[in-house]
Short mmCIF file of N, CA and C in Angstrom, two decimals:
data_model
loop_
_atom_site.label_atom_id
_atom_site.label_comp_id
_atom_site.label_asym_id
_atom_site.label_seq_id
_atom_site.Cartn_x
_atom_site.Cartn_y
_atom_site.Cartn_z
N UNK A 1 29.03 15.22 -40.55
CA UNK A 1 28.36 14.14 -39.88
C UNK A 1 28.14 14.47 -38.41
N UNK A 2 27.31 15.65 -38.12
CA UNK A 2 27.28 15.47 -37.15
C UNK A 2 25.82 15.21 -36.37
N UNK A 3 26.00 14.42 -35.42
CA UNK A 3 24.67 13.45 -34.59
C UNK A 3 24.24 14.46 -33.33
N UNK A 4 23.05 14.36 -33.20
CA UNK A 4 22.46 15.45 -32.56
C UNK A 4 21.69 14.33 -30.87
N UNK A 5 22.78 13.81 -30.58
CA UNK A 5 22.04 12.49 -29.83
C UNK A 5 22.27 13.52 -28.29
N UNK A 6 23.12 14.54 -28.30
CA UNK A 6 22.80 15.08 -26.61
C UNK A 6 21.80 15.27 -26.49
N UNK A 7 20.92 16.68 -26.67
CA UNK A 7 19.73 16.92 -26.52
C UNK A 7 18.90 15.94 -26.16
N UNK A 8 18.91 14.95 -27.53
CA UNK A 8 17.85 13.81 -27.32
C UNK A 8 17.87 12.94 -26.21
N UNK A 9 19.29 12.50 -25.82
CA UNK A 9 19.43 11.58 -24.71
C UNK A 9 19.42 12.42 -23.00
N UNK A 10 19.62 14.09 -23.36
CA UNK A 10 19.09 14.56 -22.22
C UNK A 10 17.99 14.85 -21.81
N UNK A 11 16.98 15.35 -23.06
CA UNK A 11 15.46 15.14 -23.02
C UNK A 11 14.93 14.07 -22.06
N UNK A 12 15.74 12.75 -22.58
CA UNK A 12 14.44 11.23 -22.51
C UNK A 12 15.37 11.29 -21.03
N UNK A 13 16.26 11.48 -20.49
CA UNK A 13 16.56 11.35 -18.94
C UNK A 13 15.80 12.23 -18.41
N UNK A 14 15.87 13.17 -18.71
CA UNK A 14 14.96 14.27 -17.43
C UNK A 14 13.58 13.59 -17.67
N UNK A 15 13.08 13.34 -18.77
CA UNK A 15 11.27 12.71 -18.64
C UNK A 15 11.21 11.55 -17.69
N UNK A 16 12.13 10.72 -17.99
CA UNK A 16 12.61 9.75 -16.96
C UNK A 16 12.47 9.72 -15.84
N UNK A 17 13.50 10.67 -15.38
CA UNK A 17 13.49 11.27 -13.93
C UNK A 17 12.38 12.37 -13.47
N UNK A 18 11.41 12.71 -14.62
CA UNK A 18 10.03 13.15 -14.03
C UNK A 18 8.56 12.41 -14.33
N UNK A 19 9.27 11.13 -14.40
CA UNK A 19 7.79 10.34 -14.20
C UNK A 19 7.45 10.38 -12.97
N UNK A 20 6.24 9.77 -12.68
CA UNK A 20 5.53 9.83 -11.14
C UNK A 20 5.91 8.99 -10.34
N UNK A 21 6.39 7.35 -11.31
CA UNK A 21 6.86 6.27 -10.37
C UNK A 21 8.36 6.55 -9.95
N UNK A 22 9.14 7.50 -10.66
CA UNK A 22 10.51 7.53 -10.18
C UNK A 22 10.29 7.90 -8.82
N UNK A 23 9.70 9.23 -9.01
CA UNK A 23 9.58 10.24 -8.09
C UNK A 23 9.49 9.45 -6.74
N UNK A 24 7.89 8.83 -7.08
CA UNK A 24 7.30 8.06 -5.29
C UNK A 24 8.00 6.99 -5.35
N UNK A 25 9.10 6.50 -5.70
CA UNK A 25 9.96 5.16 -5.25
C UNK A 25 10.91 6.33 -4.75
N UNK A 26 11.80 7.14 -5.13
CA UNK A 26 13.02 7.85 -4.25
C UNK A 26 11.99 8.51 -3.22
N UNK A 27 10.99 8.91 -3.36
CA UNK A 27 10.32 9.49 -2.04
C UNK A 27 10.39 7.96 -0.56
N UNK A 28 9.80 6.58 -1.17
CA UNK A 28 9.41 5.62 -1.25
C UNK A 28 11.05 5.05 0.27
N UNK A 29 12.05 5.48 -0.84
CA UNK A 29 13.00 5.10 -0.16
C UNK A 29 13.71 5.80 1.01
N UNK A 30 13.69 7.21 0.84
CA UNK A 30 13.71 7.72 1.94
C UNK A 30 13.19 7.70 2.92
N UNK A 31 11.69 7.51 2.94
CA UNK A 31 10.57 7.27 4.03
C UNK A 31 11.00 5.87 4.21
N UNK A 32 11.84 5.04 3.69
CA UNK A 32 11.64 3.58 3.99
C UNK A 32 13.10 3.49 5.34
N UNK A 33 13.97 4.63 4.74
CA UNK A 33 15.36 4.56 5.57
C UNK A 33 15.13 5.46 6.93
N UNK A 34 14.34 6.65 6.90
CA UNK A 34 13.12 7.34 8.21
C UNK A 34 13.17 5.96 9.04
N UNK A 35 12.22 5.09 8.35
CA UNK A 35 11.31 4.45 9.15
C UNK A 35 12.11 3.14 10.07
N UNK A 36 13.32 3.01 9.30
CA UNK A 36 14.02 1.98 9.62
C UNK A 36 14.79 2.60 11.04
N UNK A 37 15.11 3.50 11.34
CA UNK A 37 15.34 3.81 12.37
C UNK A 37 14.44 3.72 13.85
N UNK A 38 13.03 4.42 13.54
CA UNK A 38 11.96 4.15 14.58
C UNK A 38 11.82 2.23 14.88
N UNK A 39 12.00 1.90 13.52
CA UNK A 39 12.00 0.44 13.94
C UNK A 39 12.88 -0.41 14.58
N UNK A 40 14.34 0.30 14.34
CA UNK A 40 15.47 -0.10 15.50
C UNK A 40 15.22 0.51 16.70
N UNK A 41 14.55 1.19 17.07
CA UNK A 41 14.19 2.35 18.18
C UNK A 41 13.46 1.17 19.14
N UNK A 42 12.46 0.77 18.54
CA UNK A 42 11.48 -0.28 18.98
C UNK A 42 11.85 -1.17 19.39
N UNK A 43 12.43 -2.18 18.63
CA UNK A 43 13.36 -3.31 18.84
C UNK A 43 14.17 -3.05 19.72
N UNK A 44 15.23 -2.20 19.87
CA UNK A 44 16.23 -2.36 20.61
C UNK A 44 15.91 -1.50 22.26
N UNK A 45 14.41 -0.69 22.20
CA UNK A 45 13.81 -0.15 23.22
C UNK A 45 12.89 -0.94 24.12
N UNK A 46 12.13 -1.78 23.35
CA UNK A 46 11.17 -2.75 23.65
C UNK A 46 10.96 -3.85 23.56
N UNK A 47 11.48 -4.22 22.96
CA UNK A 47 11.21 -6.01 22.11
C UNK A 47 12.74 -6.66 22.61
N UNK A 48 13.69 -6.15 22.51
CA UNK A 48 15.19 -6.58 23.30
C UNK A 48 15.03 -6.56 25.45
N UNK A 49 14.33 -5.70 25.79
CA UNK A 49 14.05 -5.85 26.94
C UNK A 49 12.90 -6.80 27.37
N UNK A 50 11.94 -7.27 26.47
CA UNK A 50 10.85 -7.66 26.81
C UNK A 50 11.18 -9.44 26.73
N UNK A 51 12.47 -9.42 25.65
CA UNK A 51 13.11 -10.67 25.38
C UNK A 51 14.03 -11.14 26.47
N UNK A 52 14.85 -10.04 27.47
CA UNK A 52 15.40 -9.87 28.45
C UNK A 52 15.30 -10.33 29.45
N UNK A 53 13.90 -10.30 29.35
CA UNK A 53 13.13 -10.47 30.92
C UNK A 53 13.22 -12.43 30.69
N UNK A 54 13.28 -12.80 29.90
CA UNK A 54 13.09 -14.29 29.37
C UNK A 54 15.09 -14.83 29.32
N UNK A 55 15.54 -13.89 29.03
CA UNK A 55 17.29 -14.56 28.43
C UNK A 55 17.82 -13.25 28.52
N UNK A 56 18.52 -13.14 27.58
CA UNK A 56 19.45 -12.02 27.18
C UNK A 56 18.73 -10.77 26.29
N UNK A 57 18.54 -9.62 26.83
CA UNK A 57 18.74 -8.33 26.32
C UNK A 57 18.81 -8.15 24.56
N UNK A 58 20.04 -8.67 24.59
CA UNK A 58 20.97 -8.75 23.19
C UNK A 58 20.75 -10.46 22.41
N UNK A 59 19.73 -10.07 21.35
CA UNK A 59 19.64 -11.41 20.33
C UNK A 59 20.76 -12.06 20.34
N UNK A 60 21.68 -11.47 19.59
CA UNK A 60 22.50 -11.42 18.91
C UNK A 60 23.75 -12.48 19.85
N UNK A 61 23.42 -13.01 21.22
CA UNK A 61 24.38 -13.58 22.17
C UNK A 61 24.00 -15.27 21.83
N UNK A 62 22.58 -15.33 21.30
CA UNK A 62 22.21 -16.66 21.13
C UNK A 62 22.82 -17.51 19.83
N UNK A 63 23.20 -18.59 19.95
CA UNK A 63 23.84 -19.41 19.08
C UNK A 63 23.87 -20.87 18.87
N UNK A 64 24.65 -21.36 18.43
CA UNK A 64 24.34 -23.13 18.63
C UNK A 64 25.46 -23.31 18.28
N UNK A 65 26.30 -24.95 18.40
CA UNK A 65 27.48 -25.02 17.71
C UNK A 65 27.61 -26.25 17.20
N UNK A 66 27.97 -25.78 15.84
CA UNK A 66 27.34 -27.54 14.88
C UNK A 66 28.70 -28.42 15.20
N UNK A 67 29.77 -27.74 15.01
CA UNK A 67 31.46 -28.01 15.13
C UNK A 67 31.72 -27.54 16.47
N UNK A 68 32.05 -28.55 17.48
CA UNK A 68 33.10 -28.37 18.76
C UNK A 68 34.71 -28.36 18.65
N UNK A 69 35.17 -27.73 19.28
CA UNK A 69 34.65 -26.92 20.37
C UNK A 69 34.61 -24.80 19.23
N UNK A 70 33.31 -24.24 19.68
CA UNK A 70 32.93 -23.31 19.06
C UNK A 70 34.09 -22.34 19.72
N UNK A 71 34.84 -21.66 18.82
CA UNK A 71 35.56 -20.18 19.77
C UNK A 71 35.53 -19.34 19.15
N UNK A 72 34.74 -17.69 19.04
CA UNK A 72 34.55 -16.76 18.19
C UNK A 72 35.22 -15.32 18.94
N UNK A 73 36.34 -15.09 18.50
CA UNK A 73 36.49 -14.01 18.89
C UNK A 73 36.03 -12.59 19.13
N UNK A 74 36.48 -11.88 19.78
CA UNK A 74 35.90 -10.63 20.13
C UNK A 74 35.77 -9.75 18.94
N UNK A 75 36.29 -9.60 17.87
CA UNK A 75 35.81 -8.92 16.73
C UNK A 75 34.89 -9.44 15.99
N UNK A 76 34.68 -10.40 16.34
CA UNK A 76 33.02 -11.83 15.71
C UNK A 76 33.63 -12.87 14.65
N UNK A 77 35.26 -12.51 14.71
CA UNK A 77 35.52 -13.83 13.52
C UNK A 77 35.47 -14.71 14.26
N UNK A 78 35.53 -16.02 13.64
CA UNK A 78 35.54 -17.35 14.13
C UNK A 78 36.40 -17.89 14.12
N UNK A 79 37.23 -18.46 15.53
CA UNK A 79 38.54 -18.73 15.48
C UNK A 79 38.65 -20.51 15.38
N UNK A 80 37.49 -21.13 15.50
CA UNK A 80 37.01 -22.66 16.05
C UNK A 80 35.83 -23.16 15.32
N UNK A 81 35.32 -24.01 15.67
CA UNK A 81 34.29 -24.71 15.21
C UNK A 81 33.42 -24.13 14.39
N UNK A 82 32.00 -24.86 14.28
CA UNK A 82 31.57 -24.16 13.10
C UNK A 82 30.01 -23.73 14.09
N UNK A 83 30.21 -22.53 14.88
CA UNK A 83 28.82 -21.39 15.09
C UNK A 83 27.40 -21.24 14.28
N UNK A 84 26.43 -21.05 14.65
CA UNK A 84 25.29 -21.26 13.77
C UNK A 84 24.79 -20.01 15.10
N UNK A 85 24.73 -18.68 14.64
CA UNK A 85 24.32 -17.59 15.03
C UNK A 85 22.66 -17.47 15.03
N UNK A 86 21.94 -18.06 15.47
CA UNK A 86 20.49 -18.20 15.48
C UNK A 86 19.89 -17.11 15.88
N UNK A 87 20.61 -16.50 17.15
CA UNK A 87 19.95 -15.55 17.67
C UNK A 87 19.93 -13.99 16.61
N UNK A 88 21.33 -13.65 15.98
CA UNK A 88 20.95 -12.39 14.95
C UNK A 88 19.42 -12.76 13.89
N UNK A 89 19.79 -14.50 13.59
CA UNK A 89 18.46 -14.01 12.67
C UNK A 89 17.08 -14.20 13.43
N UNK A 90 16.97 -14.38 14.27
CA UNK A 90 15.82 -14.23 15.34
C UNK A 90 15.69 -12.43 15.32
N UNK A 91 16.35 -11.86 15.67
CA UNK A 91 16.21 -9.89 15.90
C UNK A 91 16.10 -9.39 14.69
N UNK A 92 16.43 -10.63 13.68
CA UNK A 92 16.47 -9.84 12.19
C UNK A 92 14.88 -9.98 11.64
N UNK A 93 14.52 -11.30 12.01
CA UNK A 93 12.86 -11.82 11.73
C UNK A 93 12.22 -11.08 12.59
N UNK A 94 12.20 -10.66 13.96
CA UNK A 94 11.45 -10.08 14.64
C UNK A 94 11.20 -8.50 13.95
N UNK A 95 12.47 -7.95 14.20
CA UNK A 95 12.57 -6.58 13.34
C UNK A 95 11.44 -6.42 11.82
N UNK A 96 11.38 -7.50 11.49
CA UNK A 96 11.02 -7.51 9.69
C UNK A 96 9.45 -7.93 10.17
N UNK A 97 9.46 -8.65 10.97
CA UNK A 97 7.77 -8.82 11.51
C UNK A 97 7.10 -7.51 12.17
N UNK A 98 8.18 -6.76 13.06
CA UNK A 98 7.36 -6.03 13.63
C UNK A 98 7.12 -4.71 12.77
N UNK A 99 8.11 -4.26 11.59
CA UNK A 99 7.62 -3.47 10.15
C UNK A 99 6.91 -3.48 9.52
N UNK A 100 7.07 -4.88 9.19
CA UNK A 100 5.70 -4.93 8.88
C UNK A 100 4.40 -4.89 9.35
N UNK A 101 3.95 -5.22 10.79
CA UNK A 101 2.89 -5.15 11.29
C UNK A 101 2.74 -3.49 11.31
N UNK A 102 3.83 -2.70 11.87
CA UNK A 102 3.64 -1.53 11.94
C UNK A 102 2.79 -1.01 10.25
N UNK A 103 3.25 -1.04 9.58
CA UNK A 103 3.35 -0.62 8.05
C UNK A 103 1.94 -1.00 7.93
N UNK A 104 1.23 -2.42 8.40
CA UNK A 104 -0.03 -2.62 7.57
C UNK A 104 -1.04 -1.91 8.47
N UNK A 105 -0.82 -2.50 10.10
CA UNK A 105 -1.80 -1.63 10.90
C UNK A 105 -2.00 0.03 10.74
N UNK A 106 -0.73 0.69 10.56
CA UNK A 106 -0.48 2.15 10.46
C UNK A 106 -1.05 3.01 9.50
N UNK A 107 -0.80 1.98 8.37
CA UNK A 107 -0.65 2.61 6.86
C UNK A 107 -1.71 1.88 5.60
N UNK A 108 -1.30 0.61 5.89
CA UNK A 108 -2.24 -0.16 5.10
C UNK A 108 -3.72 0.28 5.24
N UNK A 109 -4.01 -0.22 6.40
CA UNK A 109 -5.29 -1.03 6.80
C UNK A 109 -5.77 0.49 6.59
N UNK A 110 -5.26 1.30 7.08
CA UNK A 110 -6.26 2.74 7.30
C UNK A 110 -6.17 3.27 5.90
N UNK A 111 -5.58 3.31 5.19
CA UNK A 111 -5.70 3.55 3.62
C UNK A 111 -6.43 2.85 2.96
N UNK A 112 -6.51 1.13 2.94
CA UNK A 112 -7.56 0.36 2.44
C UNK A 112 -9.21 0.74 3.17
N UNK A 113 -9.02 0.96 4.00
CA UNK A 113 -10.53 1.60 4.70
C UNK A 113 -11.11 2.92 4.23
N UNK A 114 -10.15 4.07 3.94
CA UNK A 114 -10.64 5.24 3.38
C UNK A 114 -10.98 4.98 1.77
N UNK A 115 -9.95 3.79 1.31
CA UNK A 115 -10.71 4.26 -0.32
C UNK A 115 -11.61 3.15 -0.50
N UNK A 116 -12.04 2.48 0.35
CA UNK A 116 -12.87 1.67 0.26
C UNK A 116 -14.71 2.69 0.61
N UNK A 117 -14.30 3.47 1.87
CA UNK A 117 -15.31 4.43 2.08
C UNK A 117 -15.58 5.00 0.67
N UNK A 118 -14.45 5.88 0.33
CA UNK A 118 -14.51 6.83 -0.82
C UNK A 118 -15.33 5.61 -2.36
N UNK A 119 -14.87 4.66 -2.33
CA UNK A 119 -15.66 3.52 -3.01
C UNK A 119 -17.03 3.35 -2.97
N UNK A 120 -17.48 3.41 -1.50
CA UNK A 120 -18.92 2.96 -1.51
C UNK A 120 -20.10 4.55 -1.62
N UNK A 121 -18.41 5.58 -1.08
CA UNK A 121 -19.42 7.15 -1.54
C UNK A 121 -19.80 6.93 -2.99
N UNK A 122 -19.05 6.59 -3.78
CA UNK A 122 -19.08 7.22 -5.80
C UNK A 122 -20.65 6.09 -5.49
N UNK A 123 -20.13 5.01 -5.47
CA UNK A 123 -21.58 3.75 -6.15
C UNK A 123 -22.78 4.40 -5.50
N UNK A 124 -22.76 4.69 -3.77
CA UNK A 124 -23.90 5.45 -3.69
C UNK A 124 -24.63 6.77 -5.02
N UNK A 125 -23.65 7.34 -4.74
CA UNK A 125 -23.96 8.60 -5.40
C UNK A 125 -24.09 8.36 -6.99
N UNK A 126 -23.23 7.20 -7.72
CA UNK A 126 -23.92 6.34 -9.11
C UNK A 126 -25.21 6.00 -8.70
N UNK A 127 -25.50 5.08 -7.95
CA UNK A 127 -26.89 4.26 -7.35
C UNK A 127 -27.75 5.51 -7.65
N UNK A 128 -27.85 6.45 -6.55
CA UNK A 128 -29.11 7.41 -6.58
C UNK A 128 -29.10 8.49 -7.78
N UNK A 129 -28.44 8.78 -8.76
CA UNK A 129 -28.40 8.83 -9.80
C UNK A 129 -28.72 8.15 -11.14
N UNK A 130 -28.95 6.97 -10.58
CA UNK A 130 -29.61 5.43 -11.78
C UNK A 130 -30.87 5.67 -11.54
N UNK A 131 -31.45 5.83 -10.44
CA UNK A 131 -32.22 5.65 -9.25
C UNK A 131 -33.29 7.14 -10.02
N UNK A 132 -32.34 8.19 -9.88
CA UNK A 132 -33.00 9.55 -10.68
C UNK A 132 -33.70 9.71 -12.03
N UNK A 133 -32.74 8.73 -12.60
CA UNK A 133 -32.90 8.60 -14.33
C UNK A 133 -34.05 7.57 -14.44
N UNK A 134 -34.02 6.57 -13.65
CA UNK A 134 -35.09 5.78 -13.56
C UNK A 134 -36.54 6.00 -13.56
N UNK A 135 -36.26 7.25 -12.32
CA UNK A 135 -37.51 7.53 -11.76
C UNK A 135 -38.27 8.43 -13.01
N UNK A 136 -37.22 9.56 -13.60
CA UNK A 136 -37.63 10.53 -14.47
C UNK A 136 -38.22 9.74 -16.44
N UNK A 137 -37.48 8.61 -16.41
CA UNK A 137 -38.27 7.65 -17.28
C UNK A 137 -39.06 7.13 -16.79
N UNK A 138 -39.38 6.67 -15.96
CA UNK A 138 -40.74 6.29 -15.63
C UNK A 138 -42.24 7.25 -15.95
N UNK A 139 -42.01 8.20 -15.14
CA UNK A 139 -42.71 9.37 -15.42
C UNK A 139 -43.16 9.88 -16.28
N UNK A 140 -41.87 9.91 -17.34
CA UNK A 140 -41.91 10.32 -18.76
C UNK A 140 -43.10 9.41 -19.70
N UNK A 141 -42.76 8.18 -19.22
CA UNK A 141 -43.76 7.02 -20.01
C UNK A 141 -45.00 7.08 -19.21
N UNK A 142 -45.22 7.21 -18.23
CA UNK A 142 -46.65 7.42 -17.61
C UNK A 142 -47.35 9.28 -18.15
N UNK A 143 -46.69 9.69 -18.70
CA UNK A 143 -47.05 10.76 -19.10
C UNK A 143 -47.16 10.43 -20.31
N UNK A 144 -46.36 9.79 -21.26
CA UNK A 144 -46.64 9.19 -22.51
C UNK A 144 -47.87 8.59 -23.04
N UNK A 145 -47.77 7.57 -21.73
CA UNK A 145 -49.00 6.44 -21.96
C UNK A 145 -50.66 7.15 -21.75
N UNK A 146 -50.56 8.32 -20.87
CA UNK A 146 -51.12 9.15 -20.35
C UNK A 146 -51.92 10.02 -21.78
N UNK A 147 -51.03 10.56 -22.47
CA UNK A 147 -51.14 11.60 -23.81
C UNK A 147 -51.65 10.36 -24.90
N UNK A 148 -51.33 9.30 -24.93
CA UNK A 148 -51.76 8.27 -25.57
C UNK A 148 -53.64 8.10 -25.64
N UNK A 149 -53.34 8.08 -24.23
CA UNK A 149 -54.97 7.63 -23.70
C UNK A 149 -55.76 8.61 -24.25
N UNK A 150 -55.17 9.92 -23.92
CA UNK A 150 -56.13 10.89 -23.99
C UNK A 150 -56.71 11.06 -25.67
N UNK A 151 -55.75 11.15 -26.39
CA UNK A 151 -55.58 11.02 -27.96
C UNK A 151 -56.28 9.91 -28.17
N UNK A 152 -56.53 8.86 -27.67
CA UNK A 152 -57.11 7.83 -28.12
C UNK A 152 -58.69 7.68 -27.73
N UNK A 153 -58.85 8.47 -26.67
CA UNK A 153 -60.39 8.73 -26.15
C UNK A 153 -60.95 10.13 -26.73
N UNK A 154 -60.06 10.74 -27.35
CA UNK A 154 -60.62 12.36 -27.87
C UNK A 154 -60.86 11.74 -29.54
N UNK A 155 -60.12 11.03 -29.98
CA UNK A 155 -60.79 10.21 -31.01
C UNK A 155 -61.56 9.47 -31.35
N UNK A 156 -62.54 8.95 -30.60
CA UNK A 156 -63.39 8.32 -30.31
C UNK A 156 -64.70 9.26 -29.76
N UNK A 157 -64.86 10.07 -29.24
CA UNK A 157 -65.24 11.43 -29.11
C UNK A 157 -65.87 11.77 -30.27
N UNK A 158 -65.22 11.93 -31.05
CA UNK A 158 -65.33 13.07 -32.35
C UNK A 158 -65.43 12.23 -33.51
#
């Protein structure tokens, strides 16, 4: 009794792991963990100073306190009341806004524009090709109608 299921179950993993979508999602994710860095780069280069100039430098200082009196210690536990940290998710929304803008202006928009070009190249180049076939039936039947005539006046002739 014996079952021959290695092979088979190592086969269907490696096909697995060489489809195209595996591939460009682990490509997908690496470029995604790249990118997450330039985007802390930004934020914490530009968008934290530009917020600076208005409050604090550092999001992450802004807060509210639903429970008095608020006391959070220096390792960030909470020793008191009940804190409502507003400002991390403010640097966290900004961060995720400004990725995204990067991502669509960068990447999107200029990719939707090239295959949109490459789109209106094919239909052209379909178009004047309809356009060819058109013209060369036309012709064909005026040459038809043409051999018609003639056949029909050389019979009459004779």
């Amino acid at each position: 009794m014996s079952e021959k299921r290695g092979p088979g179950v190592w086969q269907g993993f490696k096909a697995f792991l060489m489809r195209g979508n595996v591939v460009d999602l682990a490509v997908a994710v690496v470029i995604g963990a790249a990118f997450t860095n330039i985007v802390n780069s930004v934020v914490k280069g530009v968008i934290n100073p530009l917020v600076g100039a208005i409050g604090t430098k550092n999001l992450d200082g802004y807060s509210s306190c639903l429970k008095d009196p608020c006391r959070v210690a220096p390792d960030g536990t909470v020793t008191s009341g009940v804190p409502i940290l507003w400002g991390s998710v403010l640097g966290a929304t900004l961060s995720f806004v400004i990725t995204a803008a990067v991502v669509y202006f960068l990447m999107v928009l200029p990719m939707s524009k090239y295959l949109a070009r490459q789109e209106a190249r094919r239909k052209a180049k379909e178009g004047t090709r309809e356009a060819v076939e058109v013209t060369e039936l036309e012709v064909l039947k005026e040459i038809r109608d043409a051999l018609v005539a003639q056949r029909g006046s050389g019979h009459d002739r004779q």
